[in-house]
XYZ file of C-alpha atoms in Angstrom:
467
model
C -2.122 9.172 -33.977
C 1.571 9.544 -33.167
C 3.152 7.192 -30.663
C 2.495 8.747 -27.227
C 5.327 9.775 -24.933
C 5.154 7.940 -21.579
C 4.570 10.016 -18.442
C 7.070 9.195 -15.733
C 5.760 8.568 -12.250
C 2.407 7.099 -13.321
C 2.798 3.296 -13.316
C 0.700 1.130 -15.624
C 1.279 -2.595 -15.167
C 0.988 -5.130 -17.946
C -1.689 -7.792 -17.316
C 0.771 -10.142 -15.589
C 1.888 -7.316 -13.303
C -1.713 -6.441 -12.555
C -2.279 -10.027 -11.404
C 0.589 -9.562 -8.938
C -0.837 -6.251 -7.701
C -4.317 -7.726 -7.224
C -2.869 -10.654 -5.271
C -1.037 -8.261 -2.962
C -4.171 -6.154 -2.456
C -6.374 -9.187 -1.814
C -3.894 -10.571 0.722
C -3.661 -7.262 2.579
C -7.433 -6.775 2.589
C -8.064 -10.305 3.846
C -5.558 -9.936 6.699
C -6.893 -6.528 7.710
C -10.445 -7.838 7.824
C -9.365 -10.844 9.902
C -8.391 -8.276 12.535
C -11.712 -6.423 12.347
C -10.799 -3.475 10.118
C -13.804 -2.264 8.098
C -13.242 -1.042 4.557
C -14.048 2.534 3.504
C -13.292 4.818 0.583
C -13.040 8.617 0.621
C -13.241 11.173 -2.177
C -10.110 11.934 -4.210
C -10.120 15.687 -3.492
C -9.917 17.825 -0.371
C -9.843 21.592 0.184
C -6.271 22.720 -0.356
C -6.048 24.503 2.984
C -6.882 21.233 4.754
C -4.286 19.269 2.797
C -1.560 21.753 3.708
C -2.352 22.307 7.371
C -0.228 19.530 8.846
C 3.260 19.836 7.437
C 2.923 18.988 3.746
C 4.431 21.401 1.234
C 2.357 22.974 -1.519
C 4.699 21.814 -4.270
C 3.757 18.183 -3.541
C -0.015 18.642 -3.960
C -1.744 18.483 -7.338
C -4.211 21.368 -7.502
C -7.411 21.070 -9.540
C -8.383 23.805 -11.993
C -11.239 23.699 -14.486
C -10.084 23.970 -18.080
C -13.164 26.023 -18.932
C -12.906 28.190 -15.828
C -13.286 31.553 -17.579
C -16.173 30.469 -19.778
C -18.028 28.827 -16.905
C -17.211 31.261 -14.108
C -20.637 32.903 -14.106
C -22.388 29.530 -14.122
C -20.147 28.253 -11.342
C -20.771 31.317 -9.187
C -24.523 30.838 -9.493
C -24.445 27.153 -8.627
C -21.845 24.705 -7.350
C -20.305 23.737 -10.680
C -16.741 24.735 -9.714
C -16.510 28.466 -10.423
C -14.361 31.079 -8.706
C -16.524 31.022 -5.608
C -15.496 27.462 -4.744
C -12.680 26.507 -2.419
C -9.511 25.517 -4.183
C -9.256 21.730 -4.284
C -6.281 19.401 -4.420
C -5.848 15.656 -4.948
C -5.082 13.929 -1.673
C -1.396 13.055 -1.145
C -2.120 10.412 1.502
C -5.168 8.751 3.068
C -4.686 9.942 6.656
C -5.772 13.577 6.241
C -8.931 12.569 4.290
C -9.658 9.920 6.925
C -9.453 12.514 9.704
C -12.011 14.638 7.850
C -14.187 11.546 7.284
C -14.179 10.794 11.028
C -15.191 14.353 11.916
C -18.047 14.353 9.393
C -19.364 10.913 10.379
C -18.539 10.694 14.090
C -22.210 10.405 15.016
C -22.553 7.264 12.895
C -19.329 5.467 13.911
C -18.693 3.136 16.855
C -15.408 3.925 18.620
C -12.707 2.773 18.674
C -13.226 2.704 14.915
C -10.938 0.383 12.929
C -10.751 0.975 9.192
C -8.784 -0.170 6.190
C -8.668 1.907 3.019
C -7.098 1.036 -0.337
C -7.025 3.868 -2.876
C -4.847 5.845 -5.240
C -3.099 8.986 -4.029
C -1.160 11.670 -5.892
C 2.078 13.349 -4.901
C 4.079 15.804 -7.008
C 7.549 14.529 -6.173
C 10.383 13.707 -8.542
C 9.811 10.229 -10.029
C 12.554 7.685 -9.339
C 12.944 3.999 -8.595
C 10.015 3.044 -6.401
C 8.685 6.612 -6.108
C 5.665 7.629 -8.138
C 3.383 10.613 -8.645
C 0.289 8.400 -8.722
C 0.243 5.258 -6.634
C -1.906 2.899 -4.585
C -1.782 2.983 -0.797
C -3.288 0.520 1.654
C -3.943 1.991 5.111
C -5.116 0.690 8.457
C -6.055 3.033 11.307
C -7.727 2.863 14.708
C -9.368 6.043 15.989
C -10.830 6.643 19.439
C -13.216 9.280 20.762
C -11.379 11.446 23.283
C -8.785 8.802 24.073
C -7.119 5.797 22.502
C -5.335 3.172 24.629
C -1.631 2.674 23.955
C -2.054 -1.015 23.191
C -3.300 -0.065 19.716
C 0.168 1.376 19.015
C 1.425 -2.164 19.680
C -1.330 -3.896 17.702
C -1.051 -1.908 14.452
C 2.563 -2.759 13.485
C 1.961 -6.400 14.387
C -1.099 -6.551 12.121
C 0.969 -5.022 9.331
C 3.803 -7.468 9.991
C 1.306 -10.327 9.683
C -0.103 -8.926 6.438
C 3.345 -8.561 4.886
C 4.334 -11.960 6.254
C 1.462 -13.519 4.285
C 3.250 -12.348 1.131
C 6.445 -14.278 1.925
C 4.951 -17.322 0.171
C 5.069 -15.532 -3.191
C 8.643 -14.335 -2.825
C 8.287 -11.030 -0.968
C 11.499 -10.531 1.019
C 11.518 -10.478 4.797
C 10.367 -7.169 6.250
C 11.722 -5.185 9.155
C 9.490 -2.670 10.960
C 11.559 0.129 12.497
C 9.869 1.944 15.392
C 10.512 5.030 17.474
C 8.435 7.224 19.771
C 8.062 10.964 19.260
C 7.880 11.427 23.041
C 11.403 10.042 23.375
C 12.716 12.442 20.760
C 10.810 15.482 22.033
C 11.698 14.823 25.669
C 15.374 14.428 24.804
C 15.536 17.493 22.541
C 13.748 19.747 25.030
C 15.942 18.407 27.815
C 18.934 19.512 25.754
C 17.451 22.993 25.481
C 16.166 22.711 21.895
C 12.655 24.119 21.461
C 12.284 23.718 17.687
C 11.342 20.053 18.019
C 9.649 19.872 14.605
C 12.709 21.391 12.936
C 15.015 18.886 14.609
C 12.750 16.001 13.589
C 12.664 17.168 9.975
C 16.475 17.302 9.923
C 16.873 13.882 11.570
C 14.377 12.475 9.045
C 16.963 13.190 6.324
C 19.705 11.028 7.847
C 19.404 8.174 5.359
C 19.361 10.600 2.417
C 22.228 12.989 3.255
C 24.174 11.384 6.118
C 25.042 12.504 9.669
C 27.565 15.219 8.769
C 25.095 17.180 6.649
C 22.284 16.606 9.137
C 24.518 17.942 11.912
C 25.184 21.066 9.850
C 21.427 21.449 9.236
C 20.699 21.219 12.953
C 23.136 24.034 13.642
C 22.035 26.220 10.736
C 18.261 25.727 10.863
C 17.306 24.896 14.456
C 19.841 26.964 16.408
C 21.516 23.921 17.941
C 25.085 24.175 19.158
C 27.570 21.657 17.744
C 27.386 19.795 21.069
C 23.579 19.651 20.970
C 23.665 18.508 17.343
C 26.121 15.753 18.261
C 23.813 14.609 21.075
C 20.827 14.473 18.677
C 22.869 12.374 16.241
C 23.990 10.075 19.079
C 20.334 9.476 19.998
C 19.492 8.731 16.367
C 22.297 6.143 16.225
C 20.684 3.941 18.913
C 18.800 0.852 17.733
C 18.000 -2.660 18.922
C 15.302 -5.266 19.433
C 15.200 -5.551 23.237
C 14.943 -3.492 26.420
C 18.628 -2.498 26.267
C 17.581 0.293 23.882
C 15.855 2.173 26.715
C 18.872 1.815 28.981
C 21.189 3.181 26.308
C 18.930 6.192 25.840
C 18.849 6.800 29.606
C 22.636 6.594 29.726
C 22.938 9.131 26.886
C 20.437 11.430 28.608
C 22.393 11.245 31.863
C 25.611 12.030 29.998
C 24.074 15.280 28.719
C 22.165 16.165 31.879
C 18.761 15.534 30.315
C 15.871 14.827 32.686
C 12.356 14.608 31.275
C 9.144 12.865 32.301
C 8.080 12.957 28.637
C 11.261 11.087 27.713
C 10.545 8.460 30.385
C 6.937 8.070 29.212
C 8.122 7.537 25.651
C 10.728 4.981 26.710
C 8.120 3.011 28.683
C 5.834 2.926 25.653
C 8.648 2.016 23.260
C 9.806 -0.796 25.573
C 6.259 -2.176 25.808
C 6.023 -2.257 22.022
C 9.377 -3.988 21.591
C 8.606 -6.555 24.306
C 5.196 -7.445 22.805
C 6.600 -7.662 19.291
C 9.417 -9.956 20.426
C 6.764 -12.477 21.505
C 4.345 -12.206 18.575
C 6.745 -11.429 15.709
C 10.327 -12.234 16.774
C 12.948 -10.239 14.894
C 10.425 -8.266 12.836
C 10.071 -5.107 14.951
C 13.227 -3.178 15.828
C 13.609 0.076 17.754
C 15.473 2.643 15.668
C 15.796 6.109 17.213
C 16.536 7.821 13.887
C 12.975 7.183 12.659
C 11.347 10.610 12.813
C 8.634 10.834 10.110
C 8.611 14.307 8.600
C 4.887 15.083 8.954
C 3.996 17.247 11.949
C 0.876 15.434 13.107
C 2.580 12.415 14.717
C 2.670 12.519 18.534
C 3.681 9.038 19.768
C 4.913 5.860 18.123
C 6.223 6.211 14.568
C 6.967 3.377 12.150
C 8.859 2.709 8.938
C 9.207 -0.637 7.140
C 11.967 -1.843 4.838
C 12.482 -4.969 2.738
C 15.521 -6.840 4.000
C 18.105 -6.841 1.222
C 16.338 -3.990 -0.577
C 16.800 -1.209 1.958
C 17.805 1.204 -0.804
C 14.165 1.267 -1.877
C 13.338 3.107 1.339
C 10.295 2.587 3.497
C 7.425 0.672 1.882
C 5.174 1.114 4.919
C 5.064 3.925 7.456
C 2.831 5.704 9.932
C 2.377 6.553 13.579
C 0.264 7.873 16.410
C -1.603 11.178 15.977
C -3.588 12.857 18.757
C -4.885 16.107 17.263
C -5.236 15.548 13.506
C -8.968 14.828 13.831
C -10.397 17.587 16.039
C -13.278 20.011 15.663
C -12.313 22.125 18.670
C -14.874 20.530 20.975
C -14.016 16.877 20.346
C -10.734 15.155 19.552
C -10.327 11.758 17.914
C -6.805 10.407 18.487
C -5.610 7.619 16.227
C -2.768 5.442 15.085
C -2.239 4.139 11.576
C 0.089 2.559 9.067
C 0.198 2.879 5.298
C 1.722 0.518 2.724
C 2.940 1.959 -0.548
C 1.504 -0.882 -2.635
C 2.772 0.471 -5.953
C 6.289 0.813 -4.560
C 6.194 -2.768 -3.282
C 4.809 -4.186 -6.544
C 7.338 -2.198 -8.566
C 10.199 -3.720 -6.601
C 8.798 -7.244 -6.885
C 8.460 -6.952 -10.660
C 11.666 -5.059 -11.465
C 13.771 -7.378 -9.301
C 12.153 -10.460 -10.863
C 11.125 -11.803 -7.460
C 7.617 -12.976 -8.402
C 5.607 -13.964 -11.446
C 2.026 -14.825 -12.306
C 1.258 -18.265 -13.732
C -0.634 -16.594 -16.584
C -1.600 -13.100 -17.621
C -5.304 -13.761 -18.300
C -8.018 -15.229 -16.080
C -9.097 -17.886 -18.610
C -8.305 -21.483 -17.724
C -9.818 -22.852 -20.935
C -10.058 -21.885 -24.591
C -12.988 -23.546 -26.341
C -11.962 -24.302 -29.908
C -14.197 -23.416 -32.856
C -14.491 -26.040 -35.605
C -16.180 -23.646 -38.045
C -18.041 -20.376 -37.800
C -21.268 -22.298 -38.433
C -20.659 -24.363 -35.265
C -19.563 -21.415 -33.087
C -22.888 -21.570 -31.160
C -21.907 -25.074 -30.003
C -18.570 -23.720 -28.687
C -20.410 -20.851 -26.991
C -22.717 -23.381 -25.291
C -19.719 -25.243 -23.846
C -18.307 -21.969 -22.529
C -21.648 -21.091 -20.906
C -21.807 -24.491 -19.196
C -18.276 -24.179 -17.821
C -18.737 -20.567 -16.653
C -21.953 -21.537 -14.838
C -19.751 -23.632 -12.551
C -17.216 -20.859 -11.948
C -14.617 -21.837 -14.546
C -13.132 -18.841 -16.452
C -13.394 -19.540 -20.196
C -12.993 -17.805 -23.533
C -13.952 -18.982 -26.995
C -11.325 -18.978 -29.752
C -11.498 -15.790 -31.837
C -11.543 -17.601 -35.180
C -12.124 -21.038 -36.668
C -8.483 -21.500 -37.598
C -6.732 -24.848 -37.743
C -6.640 -26.488 -34.338
C -2.871 -26.096 -34.207
C -3.232 -22.309 -34.437
C -5.946 -22.291 -31.795
C -3.656 -24.248 -29.475
C -0.858 -21.733 -30.123
C -3.294 -18.926 -29.306
C -3.919 -20.529 -25.899
C -0.234 -21.201 -25.326
C 0.773 -17.579 -26.004
C -1.674 -16.440 -23.325
C -0.621 -19.078 -20.814
C -4.034 -20.768 -20.887
C -3.494 -24.413 -19.896
C -6.487 -26.170 -21.510
C -8.110 -26.279 -24.958
C -11.604 -27.753 -25.275
C -12.693 -29.498 -28.490
C -16.529 -29.564 -28.722
C -18.458 -32.682 -29.653
C -19.270 -33.075 -33.327
C -19.375 -35.368 -36.314
C -16.078 -37.002 -37.307
C -14.774 -37.542 -40.819
C -16.245 -41.076 -40.841
C -19.660 -39.816 -39.805
C -19.429 -40.964 -36.196
C -20.221 -38.689 -33.242
C -17.047 -37.405 -31.566
C -17.351 -36.720 -27.827
C -16.196 -33.552 -26.093
C -12.476 -33.639 -25.358
C -10.142 -31.380 -23.379
C -6.388 -31.126 -23.928
C -3.774 -30.060 -21.371
C -1.418 -28.303 -23.791
C 1.485 -28.454 -21.294
C 1.580 -32.257 -21.063
C -0.227 -33.066 -24.305
C -2.729 -35.265 -22.458
C -6.170 -35.263 -24.100
C -9.220 -36.903 -22.519
C -12.971 -37.127 -22.977
C -14.835 -34.593 -20.845
C -18.350 -33.478 -19.971
C -19.055 -29.699 -19.767
C -21.456 -30.408 -16.886
C -18.852 -32.094 -14.644
C -15.269 -31.449 -15.790
C -13.140 -28.931 -13.900
C -9.453 -28.015 -13.890
C -7.366 -28.525 -10.778
C -7.523 -25.840 -8.100
C -4.021 -24.685 -9.078
C -5.104 -24.140 -12.687
C -8.514 -22.589 -12.046
C -7.255 -18.994 -11.636
C -3.906 -17.276 -12.222
C -1.595 -17.631 -9.253
C 1.317 -15.518 -8.060
C 4.401 -17.561 -7.237
C 8.109 -16.966 -6.591
C 9.927 -16.379 -9.869
C 11.848 -19.648 -9.564
C 8.746 -21.861 -9.476
């Protein structure tokens, strides 16, 4: 067949890159579970009307259509095979909307507050660019309550995520900064100014990093009905940031300057201050209040978060989320929650493209068992079986080539050891099993029942690129 044309926006890592991705996923999963988050997985598709009900645009959702729709329409109408009678389905663009549906369907079987982690692929029809994909892996953590959810979870979630990302510093992941805001602060301030289109203002403010304050100011005037003075006040609020309680005082001073009084604003400032104070103790310098953080999706109602890699801010947020009070509701019962999501593919892409990390080898094997001849291959297979029975990853050489070629085969794959099975030497004497460290050249006698590589060599490791 002809050489295929790559599809942009659908990352496929080489084996060494996959080792890095798996290390990141394992580290995140382990940290989440240390904090009591149970793992779940949801289906890849949701009814399109549910995907679009909370602020997402239809152009970003991949819609499913059967290729044989016309031929199978009668069969589908009679059963549930996907004919015209079915709801239109789309691939999920995040894991929060499917999780809300999951909670509603399984509420009778869950213990609240319910803490979950979820690591799956999602699909989003946006323009591919550096760090932005159409298919990518997300890793989410959420806490959902029944009827109510205490505010302290809005403090806990970003600190758990900061810990998880901090665990990756040892492999060369840059320092992270979690930027936080509170929707109550923004809504209270905007309404106090006389602006009722709060969602419209938030969507405009959310574009600050992309288009700059001048264009955002023009958008506020053109699309939300703000006066130039009101737009300037919104931009002044968005310019406030800091890592201590002075942030709240600066917001209060700005509100007083514009005659804004709002209990909702005060409630949001109290919550934001509590978050900043707690983070300063548990993760000094990691969590910073930034009043321009808006998050474009409509379902957020309290704290909102975005996370950047220090020194790589141009990549944008690698982790985001917030508090949502009404996303999971069946009319009679409401399940408020708070969650954060890491764009794992975006993070791994940056680590690999910037040359920040590497894997010590691209295959799991720690040992290649050499083959003296095809007639003695069963003896080499027996050595491999003995080593694998003790948890040592092994492969047998693909051919009985000269030993020099078999050593080169191992070297090309980064496999550190070559095993030479016992046999009969040229002088007729029995030759014992031997294992060679092809990095140092050291070769020693070994027993398949007892020998093991060092812990560092047993499995591929992910290390900073300079190591």
